[in-house]
mmCIF file with all atom_site columns, C-alpha atoms in Angstrom:
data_model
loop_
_atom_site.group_PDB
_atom_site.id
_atom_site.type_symbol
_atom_site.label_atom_id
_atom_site.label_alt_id
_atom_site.label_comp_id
_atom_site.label_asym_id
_atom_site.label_entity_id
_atom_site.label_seq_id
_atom_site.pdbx_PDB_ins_code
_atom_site.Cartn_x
_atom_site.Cartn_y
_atom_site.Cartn_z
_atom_site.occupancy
_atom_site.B_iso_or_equiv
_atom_site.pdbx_formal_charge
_atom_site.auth_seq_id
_atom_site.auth_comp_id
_atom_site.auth_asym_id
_atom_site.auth_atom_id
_atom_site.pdbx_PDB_model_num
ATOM 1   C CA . UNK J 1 1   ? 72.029 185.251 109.530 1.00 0.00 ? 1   UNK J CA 1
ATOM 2   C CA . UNK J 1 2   ? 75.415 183.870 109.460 1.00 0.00 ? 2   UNK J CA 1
ATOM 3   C CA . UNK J 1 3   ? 76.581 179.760 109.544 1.00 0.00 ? 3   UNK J CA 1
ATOM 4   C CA . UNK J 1 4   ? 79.993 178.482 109.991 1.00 0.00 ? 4   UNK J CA 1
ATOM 5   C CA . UNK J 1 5   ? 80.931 175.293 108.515 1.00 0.00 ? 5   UNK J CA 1
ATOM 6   C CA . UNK J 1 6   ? 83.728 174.126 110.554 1.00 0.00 ? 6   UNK J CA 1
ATOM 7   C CA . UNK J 1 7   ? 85.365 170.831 108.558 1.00 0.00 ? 7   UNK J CA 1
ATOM 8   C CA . UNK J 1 8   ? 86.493 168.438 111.282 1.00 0.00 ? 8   UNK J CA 1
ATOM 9   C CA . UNK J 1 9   ? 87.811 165.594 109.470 1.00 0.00 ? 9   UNK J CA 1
ATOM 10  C CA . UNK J 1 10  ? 89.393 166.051 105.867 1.00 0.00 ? 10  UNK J CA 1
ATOM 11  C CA . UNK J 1 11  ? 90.336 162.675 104.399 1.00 0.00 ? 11  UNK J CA 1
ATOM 12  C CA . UNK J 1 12  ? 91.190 161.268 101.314 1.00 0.00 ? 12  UNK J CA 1
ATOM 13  C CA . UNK J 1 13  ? 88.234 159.537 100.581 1.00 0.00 ? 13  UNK J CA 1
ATOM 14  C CA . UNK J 1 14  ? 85.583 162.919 102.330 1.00 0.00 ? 14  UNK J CA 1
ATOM 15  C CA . UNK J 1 15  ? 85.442 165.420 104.227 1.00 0.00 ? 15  UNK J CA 1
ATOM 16  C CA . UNK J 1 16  ? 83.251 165.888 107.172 1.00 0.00 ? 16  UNK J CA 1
ATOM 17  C CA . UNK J 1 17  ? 81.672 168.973 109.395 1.00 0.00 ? 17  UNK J CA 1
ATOM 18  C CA . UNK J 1 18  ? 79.333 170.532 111.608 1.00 0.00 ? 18  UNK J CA 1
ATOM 19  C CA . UNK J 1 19  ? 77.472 173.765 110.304 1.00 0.00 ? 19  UNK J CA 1
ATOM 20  C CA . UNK J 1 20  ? 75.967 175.962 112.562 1.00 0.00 ? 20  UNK J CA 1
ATOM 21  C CA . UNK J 1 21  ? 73.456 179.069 112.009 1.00 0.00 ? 21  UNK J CA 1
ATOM 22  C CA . UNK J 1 22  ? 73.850 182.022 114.130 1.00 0.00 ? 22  UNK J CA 1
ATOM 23  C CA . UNK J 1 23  ? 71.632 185.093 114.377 1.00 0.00 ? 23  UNK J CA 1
ATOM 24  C CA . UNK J 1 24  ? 74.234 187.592 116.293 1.00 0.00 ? 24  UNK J CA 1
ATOM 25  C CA . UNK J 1 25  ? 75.308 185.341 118.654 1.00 0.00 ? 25  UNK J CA 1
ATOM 26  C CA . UNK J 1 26  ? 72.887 183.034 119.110 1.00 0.00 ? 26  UNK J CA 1
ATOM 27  C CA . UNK J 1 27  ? 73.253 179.874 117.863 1.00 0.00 ? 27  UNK J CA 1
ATOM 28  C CA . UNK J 1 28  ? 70.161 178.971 116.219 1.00 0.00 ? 28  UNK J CA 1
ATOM 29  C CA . UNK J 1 29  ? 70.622 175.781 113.898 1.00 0.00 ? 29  UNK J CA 1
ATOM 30  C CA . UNK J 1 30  ? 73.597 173.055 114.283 1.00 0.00 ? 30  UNK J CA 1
ATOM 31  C CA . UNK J 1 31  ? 74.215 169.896 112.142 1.00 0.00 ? 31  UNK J CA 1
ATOM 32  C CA . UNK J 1 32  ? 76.651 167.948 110.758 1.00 0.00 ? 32  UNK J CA 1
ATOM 33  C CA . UNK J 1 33  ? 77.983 167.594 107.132 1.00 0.00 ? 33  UNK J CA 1
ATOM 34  C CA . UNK J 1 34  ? 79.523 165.661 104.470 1.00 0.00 ? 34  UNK J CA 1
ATOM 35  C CA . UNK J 1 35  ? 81.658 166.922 101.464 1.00 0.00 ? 35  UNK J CA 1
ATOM 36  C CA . UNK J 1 36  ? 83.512 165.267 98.937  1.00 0.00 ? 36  UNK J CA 1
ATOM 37  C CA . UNK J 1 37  ? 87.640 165.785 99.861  1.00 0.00 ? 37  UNK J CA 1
ATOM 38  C CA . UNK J 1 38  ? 89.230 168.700 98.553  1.00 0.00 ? 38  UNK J CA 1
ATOM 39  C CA . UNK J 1 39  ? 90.839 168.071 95.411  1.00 0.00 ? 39  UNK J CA 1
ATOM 40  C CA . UNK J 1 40  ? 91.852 171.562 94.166  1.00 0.00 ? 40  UNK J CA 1
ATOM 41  C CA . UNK J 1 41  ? 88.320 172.601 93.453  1.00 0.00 ? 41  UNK J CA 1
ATOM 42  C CA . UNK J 1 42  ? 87.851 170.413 90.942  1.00 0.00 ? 42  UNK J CA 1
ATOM 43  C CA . UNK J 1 43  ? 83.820 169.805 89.516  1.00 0.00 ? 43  UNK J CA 1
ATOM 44  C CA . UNK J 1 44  ? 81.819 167.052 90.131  1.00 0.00 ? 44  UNK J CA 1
ATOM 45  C CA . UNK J 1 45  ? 85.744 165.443 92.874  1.00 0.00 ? 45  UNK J CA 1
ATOM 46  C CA . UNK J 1 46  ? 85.830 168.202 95.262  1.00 0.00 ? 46  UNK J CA 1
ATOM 47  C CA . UNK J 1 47  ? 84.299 169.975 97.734  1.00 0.00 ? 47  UNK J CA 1
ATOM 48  C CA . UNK J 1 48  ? 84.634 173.962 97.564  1.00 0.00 ? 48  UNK J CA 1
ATOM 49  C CA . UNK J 1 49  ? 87.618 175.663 99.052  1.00 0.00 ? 49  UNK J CA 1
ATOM 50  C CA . UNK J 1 50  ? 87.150 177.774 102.222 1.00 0.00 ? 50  UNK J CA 1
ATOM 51  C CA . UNK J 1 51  ? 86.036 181.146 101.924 1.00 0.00 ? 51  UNK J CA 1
ATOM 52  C CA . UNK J 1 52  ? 83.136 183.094 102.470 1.00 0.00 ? 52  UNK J CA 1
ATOM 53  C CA . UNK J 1 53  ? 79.981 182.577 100.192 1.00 0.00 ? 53  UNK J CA 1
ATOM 54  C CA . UNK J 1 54  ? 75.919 183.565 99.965  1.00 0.00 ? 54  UNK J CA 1
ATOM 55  C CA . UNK J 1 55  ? 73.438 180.464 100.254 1.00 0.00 ? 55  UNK J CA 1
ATOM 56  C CA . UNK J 1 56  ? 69.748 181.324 98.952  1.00 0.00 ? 56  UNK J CA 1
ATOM 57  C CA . UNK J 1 57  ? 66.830 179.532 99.011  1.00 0.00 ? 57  UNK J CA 1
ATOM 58  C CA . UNK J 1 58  ? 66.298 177.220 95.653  1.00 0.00 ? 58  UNK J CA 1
ATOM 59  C CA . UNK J 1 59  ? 63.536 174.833 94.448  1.00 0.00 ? 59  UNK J CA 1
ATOM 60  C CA . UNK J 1 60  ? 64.096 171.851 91.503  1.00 0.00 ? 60  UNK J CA 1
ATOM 61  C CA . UNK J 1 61  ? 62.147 168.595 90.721  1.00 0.00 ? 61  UNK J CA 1
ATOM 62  C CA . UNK J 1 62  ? 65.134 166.587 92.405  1.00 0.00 ? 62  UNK J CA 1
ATOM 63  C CA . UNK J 1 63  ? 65.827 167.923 95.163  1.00 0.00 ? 63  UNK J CA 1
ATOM 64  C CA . UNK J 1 64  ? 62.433 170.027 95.866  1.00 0.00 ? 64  UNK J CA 1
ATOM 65  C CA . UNK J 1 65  ? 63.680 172.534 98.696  1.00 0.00 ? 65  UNK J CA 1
ATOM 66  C CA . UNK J 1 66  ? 67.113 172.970 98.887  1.00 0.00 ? 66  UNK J CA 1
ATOM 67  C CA . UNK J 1 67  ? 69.860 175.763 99.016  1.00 0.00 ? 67  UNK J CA 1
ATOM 68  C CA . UNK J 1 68  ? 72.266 176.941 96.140  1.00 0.00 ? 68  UNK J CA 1
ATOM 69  C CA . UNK J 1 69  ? 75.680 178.188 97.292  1.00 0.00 ? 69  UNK J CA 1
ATOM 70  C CA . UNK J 1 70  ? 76.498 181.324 95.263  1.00 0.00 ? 70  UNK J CA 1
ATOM 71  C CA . UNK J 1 71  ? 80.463 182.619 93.671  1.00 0.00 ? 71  UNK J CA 1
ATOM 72  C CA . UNK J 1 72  ? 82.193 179.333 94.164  1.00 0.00 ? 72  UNK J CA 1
ATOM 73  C CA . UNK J 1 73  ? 85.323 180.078 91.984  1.00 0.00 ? 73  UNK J CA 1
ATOM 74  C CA . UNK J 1 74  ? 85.075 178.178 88.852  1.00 0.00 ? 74  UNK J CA 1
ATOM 75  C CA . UNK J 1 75  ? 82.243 176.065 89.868  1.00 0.00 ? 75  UNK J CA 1
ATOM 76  C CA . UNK J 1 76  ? 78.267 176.159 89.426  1.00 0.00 ? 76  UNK J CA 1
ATOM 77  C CA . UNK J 1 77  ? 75.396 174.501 91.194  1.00 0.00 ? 77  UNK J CA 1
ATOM 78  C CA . UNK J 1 78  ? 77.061 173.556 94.352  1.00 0.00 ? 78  UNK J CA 1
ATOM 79  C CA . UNK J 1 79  ? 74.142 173.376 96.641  1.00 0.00 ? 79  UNK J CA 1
ATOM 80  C CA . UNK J 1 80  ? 73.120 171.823 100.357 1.00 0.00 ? 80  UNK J CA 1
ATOM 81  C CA . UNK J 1 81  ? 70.645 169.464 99.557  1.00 0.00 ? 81  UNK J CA 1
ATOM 82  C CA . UNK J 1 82  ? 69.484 165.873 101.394 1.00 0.00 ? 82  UNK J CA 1
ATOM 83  C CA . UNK J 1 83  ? 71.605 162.874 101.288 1.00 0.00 ? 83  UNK J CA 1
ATOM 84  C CA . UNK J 1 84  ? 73.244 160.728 103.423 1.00 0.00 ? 84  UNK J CA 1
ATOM 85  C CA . UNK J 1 85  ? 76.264 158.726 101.374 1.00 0.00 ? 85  UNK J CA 1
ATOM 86  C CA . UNK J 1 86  ? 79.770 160.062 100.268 1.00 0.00 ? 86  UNK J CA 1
ATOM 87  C CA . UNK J 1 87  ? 78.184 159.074 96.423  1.00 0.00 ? 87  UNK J CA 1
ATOM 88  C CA . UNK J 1 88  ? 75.459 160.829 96.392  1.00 0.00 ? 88  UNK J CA 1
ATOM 89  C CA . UNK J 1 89  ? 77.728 164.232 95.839  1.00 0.00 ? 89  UNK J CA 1
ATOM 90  C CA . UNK J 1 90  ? 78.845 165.424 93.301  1.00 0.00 ? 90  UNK J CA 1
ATOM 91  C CA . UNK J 1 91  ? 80.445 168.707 95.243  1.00 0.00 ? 91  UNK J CA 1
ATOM 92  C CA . UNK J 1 92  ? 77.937 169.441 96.950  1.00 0.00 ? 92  UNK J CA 1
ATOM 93  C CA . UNK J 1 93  ? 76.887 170.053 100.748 1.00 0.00 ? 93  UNK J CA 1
ATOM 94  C CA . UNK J 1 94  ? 75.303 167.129 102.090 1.00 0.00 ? 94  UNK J CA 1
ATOM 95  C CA . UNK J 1 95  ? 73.363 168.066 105.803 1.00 0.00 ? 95  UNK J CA 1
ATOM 96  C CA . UNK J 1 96  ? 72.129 165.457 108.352 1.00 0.00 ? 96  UNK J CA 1
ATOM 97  C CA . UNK J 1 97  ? 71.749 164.700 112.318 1.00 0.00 ? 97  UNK J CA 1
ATOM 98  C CA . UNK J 1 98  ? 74.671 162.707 113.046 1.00 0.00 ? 98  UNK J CA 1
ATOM 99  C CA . UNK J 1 99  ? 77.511 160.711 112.134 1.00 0.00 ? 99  UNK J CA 1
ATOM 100 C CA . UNK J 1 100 ? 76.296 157.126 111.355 1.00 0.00 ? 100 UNK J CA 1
ATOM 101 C CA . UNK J 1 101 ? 77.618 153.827 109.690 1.00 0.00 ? 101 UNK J CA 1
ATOM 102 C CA . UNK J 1 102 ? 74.568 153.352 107.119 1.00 0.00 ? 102 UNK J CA 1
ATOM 103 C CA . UNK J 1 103 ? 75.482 151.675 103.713 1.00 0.00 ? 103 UNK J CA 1
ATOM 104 C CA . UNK J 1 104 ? 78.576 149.269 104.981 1.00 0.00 ? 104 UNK J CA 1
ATOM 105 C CA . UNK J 1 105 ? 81.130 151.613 103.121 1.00 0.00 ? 105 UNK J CA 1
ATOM 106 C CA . UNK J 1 106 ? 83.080 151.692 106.061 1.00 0.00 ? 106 UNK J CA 1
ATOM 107 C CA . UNK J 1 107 ? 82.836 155.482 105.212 1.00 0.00 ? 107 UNK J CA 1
ATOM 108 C CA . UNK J 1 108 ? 80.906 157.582 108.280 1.00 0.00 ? 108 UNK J CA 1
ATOM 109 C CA . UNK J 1 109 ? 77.537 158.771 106.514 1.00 0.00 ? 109 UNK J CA 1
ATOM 110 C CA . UNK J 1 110 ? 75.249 161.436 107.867 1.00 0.00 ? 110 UNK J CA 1
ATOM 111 C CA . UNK J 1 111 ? 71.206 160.400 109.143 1.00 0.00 ? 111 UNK J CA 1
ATOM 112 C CA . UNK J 1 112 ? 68.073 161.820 109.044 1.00 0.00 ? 112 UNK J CA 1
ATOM 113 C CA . UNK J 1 113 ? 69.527 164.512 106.159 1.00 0.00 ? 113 UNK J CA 1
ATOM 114 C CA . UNK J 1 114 ? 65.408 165.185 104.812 1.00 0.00 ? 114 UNK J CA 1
ATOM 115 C CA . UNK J 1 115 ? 64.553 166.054 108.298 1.00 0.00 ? 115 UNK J CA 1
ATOM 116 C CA . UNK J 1 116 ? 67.501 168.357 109.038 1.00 0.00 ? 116 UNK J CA 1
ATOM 117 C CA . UNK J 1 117 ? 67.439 170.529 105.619 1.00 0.00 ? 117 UNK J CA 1
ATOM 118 C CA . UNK J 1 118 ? 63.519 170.954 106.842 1.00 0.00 ? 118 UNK J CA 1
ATOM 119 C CA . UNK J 1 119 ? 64.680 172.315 109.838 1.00 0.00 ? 119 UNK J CA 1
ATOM 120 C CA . UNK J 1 120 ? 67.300 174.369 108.534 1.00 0.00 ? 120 UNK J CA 1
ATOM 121 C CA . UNK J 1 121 ? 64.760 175.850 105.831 1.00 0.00 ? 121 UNK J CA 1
ATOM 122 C CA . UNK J 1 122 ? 62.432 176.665 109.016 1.00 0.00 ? 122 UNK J CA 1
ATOM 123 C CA . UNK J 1 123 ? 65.119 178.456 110.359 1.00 0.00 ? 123 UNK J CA 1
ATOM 124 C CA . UNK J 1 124 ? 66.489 180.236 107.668 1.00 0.00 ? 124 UNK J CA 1
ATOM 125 C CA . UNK J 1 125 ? 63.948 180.562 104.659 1.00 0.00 ? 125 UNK J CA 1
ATOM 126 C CA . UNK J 1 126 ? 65.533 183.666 102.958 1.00 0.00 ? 126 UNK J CA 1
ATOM 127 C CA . UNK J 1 127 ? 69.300 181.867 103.374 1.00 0.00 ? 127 UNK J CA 1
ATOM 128 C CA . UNK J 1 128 ? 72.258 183.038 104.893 1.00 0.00 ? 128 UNK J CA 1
ATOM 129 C CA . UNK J 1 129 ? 75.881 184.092 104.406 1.00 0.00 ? 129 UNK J CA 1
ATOM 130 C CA . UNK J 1 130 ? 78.005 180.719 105.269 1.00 0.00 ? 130 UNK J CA 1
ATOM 131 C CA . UNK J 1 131 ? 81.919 180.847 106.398 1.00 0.00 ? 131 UNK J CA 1
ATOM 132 C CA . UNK J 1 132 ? 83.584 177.552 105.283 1.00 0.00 ? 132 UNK J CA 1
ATOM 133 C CA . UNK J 1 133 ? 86.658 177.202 107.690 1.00 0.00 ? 133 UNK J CA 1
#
């Protein structure tokens, strides 16, 4: 399986997107997501630059179920993992249903980010090879 994270909005203050899982070319798995902006790939301030990467299944005591995004240049432990605020990333890939106004940030957050990384581990339990564009 193959996703494409497609960043539609890149901002100073985040960076958000739409991932979508395709087997072939059927689109199997869409939702949107929220990044940190890019800040030249900097830990713990940026989100990862574009390129092509391997996501695998991963399980720890904060996160429980999650995904861990493998060869980021320079960078460790960037995974896709539930939340729904710009500060609760640290360079990570933060999945959800929609685009909402949640915390009064005046920041767009995502919703209902448990719920979609469920879904998306339904759909893709092994992982998947992700294209950030």
């Amino acid at each position: 399986m193959r996703a494409i994270l497609v960043r539609l909005e890149e901002g100073n203050n985040q960076t958000l997107g739409e991932l979508n899982l395709y087997s072939g070319i059927e689109r199997l798995f869409s939702c949107k997501t929220l990044e940190l902006p890019y800040v030249m790939n900097l830990s713990g301030i940026s989100c990862i630059p574009k390129g092509n990467y391997t996501v695998v299944p991963r399980y720890s005591e904060k996160y429980k179920n999650h995904y861990h995004v493998l060869d980021v240049h320079n960078r460790t432990h960037i995974l896709i993992h539930v939340g729904n605020y710009k500060t609760q990333t640290e360079g990570c890939i933060l999945i959800g249903k929609s685009f909402a106004y949640i915390n009064n940030d005046e920041l767009l957050d995502i919703s209902s980010s448990r719920k979609t990384l469920k879904e998306l581990i339904k759909v893709a339990p092994e992982g998947f090879k992700l294209d950030v564009i």
